[in-house]
């Protein structure tokens, strides 16, 4: 599959030529700061060669008919970043203690910590927003037929990300450890235990044993805070790479234009 040529650097990153007779000492403080920033970026890029990668990811041709529905994936990524950032701040005050420390730490975050209620609300409602967005994104991909060749692996990774997102929401629901989250999680784990073959083993794994105890909350916290976010971050990286490499598909109601330069990239001629 032929690659598109890398576009030039944006004008803001291109160093401006100095006027004859000018030197660095004649720059204003703002111009000096901008020039120093560009020099630092050039220094890093000379040693890492990141600019071709960034241009390959961000500057690429898209098919005709691209609309706002194509931003659902980016919106889901933004929702995940919101969950990650707010989750780190909540973890600074949260204590996975079944004797009352978990519930009291949530109460302390909402009542005493500066902007704690705001951060907790962003994390709580952000989970629902992320689930809604990922379902909308998957629906858009399905109805547009973007799961077909050669993007099958991209679709499979997206399905795994959907499952992990649901699991992250399920494990996080228990962490406030109030009456509602406690009994709702018991119902959810019992439903998992009714599944064939791996159901009972999955329930024992989530509970940390045959019965509910202090290990259960610690296990849910570890899965919610470290295991699932790490897996999601890694799969998102692979997902974005595949989207950048294979491109996006046009809506099914858009007829191909033989003169479209993207057509040759999307559907290269078969080799004889």
GROMACS .gro file of N, CA, C and O in nm, residues 76 130-139 155-169 228 232 235-236 239:
model
  124
   76UNK      N    1  -1.436   0.990   2.264
   76UNK     CA    2  -1.418   0.880   2.360
   76UNK      C    3  -1.279   0.883   2.421
   76UNK      O    4  -1.262   0.858   2.541
  130UNK      N    5  -1.838   0.827   2.885
  130UNK     CA    6  -1.745   0.744   2.807
  130UNK      C    7  -1.815   0.621   2.751
  130UNK      O    8  -1.793   0.583   2.635
  131UNK      N    9  -1.900   0.558   2.832
  131UNK     CA   10  -1.972   0.439   2.785
  131UNK      C   11  -2.067   0.476   2.671
  131UNK      O   12  -2.078   0.405   2.570
  132UNK      N   13  -2.138   0.587   2.686
  132UNK     CA   14  -2.230   0.631   2.580
  132UNK      C   15  -2.153   0.661   2.451
  132UNK      O   16  -2.194   0.620   2.342
  133UNK      N   17  -2.041   0.732   2.464
  133UNK     CA   18  -1.963   0.770   2.346
  133UNK      C   19  -1.905   0.648   2.275
  133UNK      O   20  -1.905   0.643   2.151
  134UNK      N   21  -1.857   0.550   2.351
  134UNK     CA   22  -1.796   0.434   2.285
  134UNK      C   23  -1.903   0.350   2.216
  134UNK      O   24  -1.878   0.292   2.109
  135UNK      N   25  -2.025   0.345   2.269
  135UNK     CA   26  -2.133   0.276   2.199
  135UNK      C   27  -2.171   0.350   2.071
  135UNK      O   28  -2.194   0.288   1.966
  136UNK      N   29  -2.177   0.483   2.078
  136UNK     CA   30  -2.207   0.561   1.958
  136UNK      C   31  -2.097   0.544   1.853
  136UNK      O   32  -2.125   0.532   1.733
  137UNK      N   33  -1.972   0.542   1.898
  137UNK     CA   34  -1.860   0.524   1.805
  137UNK      C   35  -1.865   0.387   1.739
  137UNK      O   36  -1.848   0.375   1.616
  138UNK      N   37  -1.892   0.284   1.816
  138UNK     CA   38  -1.902   0.149   1.760
  138UNK      C   39  -2.020   0.139   1.663
  138UNK      O   40  -2.011   0.074   1.558
  139UNK      N   41  -2.131   0.205   1.697
  139UNK     CA   42  -2.246   0.204   1.608
  139UNK      C   43  -2.216   0.274   1.477
  139UNK      O   44  -2.256   0.227   1.369
  155UNK      N   45  -1.140  -0.317   1.424
  155UNK     CA   46  -1.272  -0.344   1.482
  155UNK      C   47  -1.262  -0.436   1.603
  155UNK      O   48  -1.327  -0.412   1.705
  156UNK      N   49  -1.179  -0.541   1.593
  156UNK     CA   50  -1.165  -0.635   1.704
  156UNK      C   51  -1.108  -0.563   1.828
  156UNK      O   52  -1.156  -0.583   1.941
  157UNK      N   53  -1.009  -0.479   1.808
  157UNK     CA   54  -0.953  -0.404   1.920
  157UNK      C   55  -1.058  -0.310   1.978
  157UNK      O   56  -1.067  -0.292   2.101
  158UNK      N   57  -1.141  -0.251   1.894
  158UNK     CA   58  -1.248  -0.166   1.943
  158UNK      C   59  -1.348  -0.243   2.028
  158UNK      O   60  -1.396  -0.192   2.131
  159UNK      N   61  -1.380  -0.365   1.990
  159UNK     CA   62  -1.472  -0.448   2.069
  159UNK      C   63  -1.410  -0.479   2.205
  159UNK      O   64  -1.478  -0.475   2.309
  160UNK      N   65  -1.281  -0.511   2.206
  160UNK     CA   66  -1.212  -0.538   2.333
  160UNK      C   67  -1.211  -0.413   2.421
  160UNK      O   68  -1.231  -0.419   2.543
  161UNK      N   69  -1.191  -0.296   2.360
  161UNK     CA   70  -1.195  -0.171   2.436
  161UNK      C   71  -1.334  -0.146   2.494
  161UNK      O   72  -1.347  -0.095   2.606
  162UNK      N   73  -1.438  -0.182   2.420
  162UNK     CA   74  -1.574  -0.169   2.472
  162UNK      C   75  -1.593  -0.257   2.595
  162UNK      O   76  -1.651  -0.213   2.697
  163UNK      N   77  -1.547  -0.381   2.589
  163UNK     CA   78  -1.561  -0.472   2.702
  163UNK      C   79  -1.482  -0.421   2.822
  163UNK      O   80  -1.530  -0.422   2.937
  164UNK      N   81  -1.361  -0.372   2.799
  164UNK     CA   82  -1.280  -0.320   2.909
  164UNK      C   83  -1.343  -0.195   2.970
  164UNK      O   84  -1.334  -0.174   3.092
  165UNK      N   85  -1.406  -0.112   2.888
  165UNK     CA   86  -1.472   0.006   2.941
  165UNK      C   87  -1.588  -0.032   3.031
  165UNK      O   88  -1.608   0.026   3.139
  166UNK      N   89  -1.665  -0.131   2.990
  166UNK     CA   90  -1.775  -0.178   3.075
  166UNK      C   91  -1.720  -0.238   3.205
  166UNK      O   92  -1.777  -0.216   3.314
  167UNK      N   93  -1.610  -0.312   3.196
  167UNK     CA   94  -1.550  -0.371   3.316
  167UNK      C   95  -1.496  -0.264   3.409
  167UNK      O   96  -1.504  -0.276   3.531
  168UNK      N   97  -1.441  -0.157   3.351
  168UNK     CA   98  -1.390  -0.048   3.434
  168UNK      C   99  -1.504   0.021   3.509
  168UNK      O  100  -1.490   0.057   3.626
  169UNK      N  101  -1.617   0.040   3.441
  169UNK     CA  102  -1.732   0.098   3.509
  169UNK      C  103  -1.786   0.007   3.618
  169UNK      O  104  -1.827   0.054   3.725
  228UNK      N  105  -0.706  -0.244   3.432
  228UNK     CA  106  -0.788  -0.207   3.316
  228UNK      C  107  -0.740  -0.079   3.249
  228UNK      O  108  -0.728  -0.075   3.126
  232UNK      N  109  -0.632  -0.056   2.858
  232UNK     CA  110  -0.703   0.036   2.768
  232UNK      C  111  -0.604   0.131   2.700
  232UNK      O  112  -0.613   0.155   2.579
  235UNK      N  113  -0.411  -0.059   2.426
  235UNK     CA  114  -0.493  -0.090   2.310
  235UNK      C  115  -0.533   0.036   2.234
  235UNK      O  116  -0.548   0.032   2.111
  236UNK      N  117  -0.552   0.147   2.304
  236UNK     CA  118  -0.582   0.273   2.235
  236UNK      C  119  -0.465   0.313   2.146
  236UNK      O  120  -0.484   0.361   2.033
  239UNK      N  121  -0.482   0.099   1.847
  239UNK     CA  122  -0.601   0.137   1.770
  239UNK      C  123  -0.574   0.263   1.688
  239UNK      O  124  -0.608   0.270   1.569
   0.00000   0.00000   0.00000
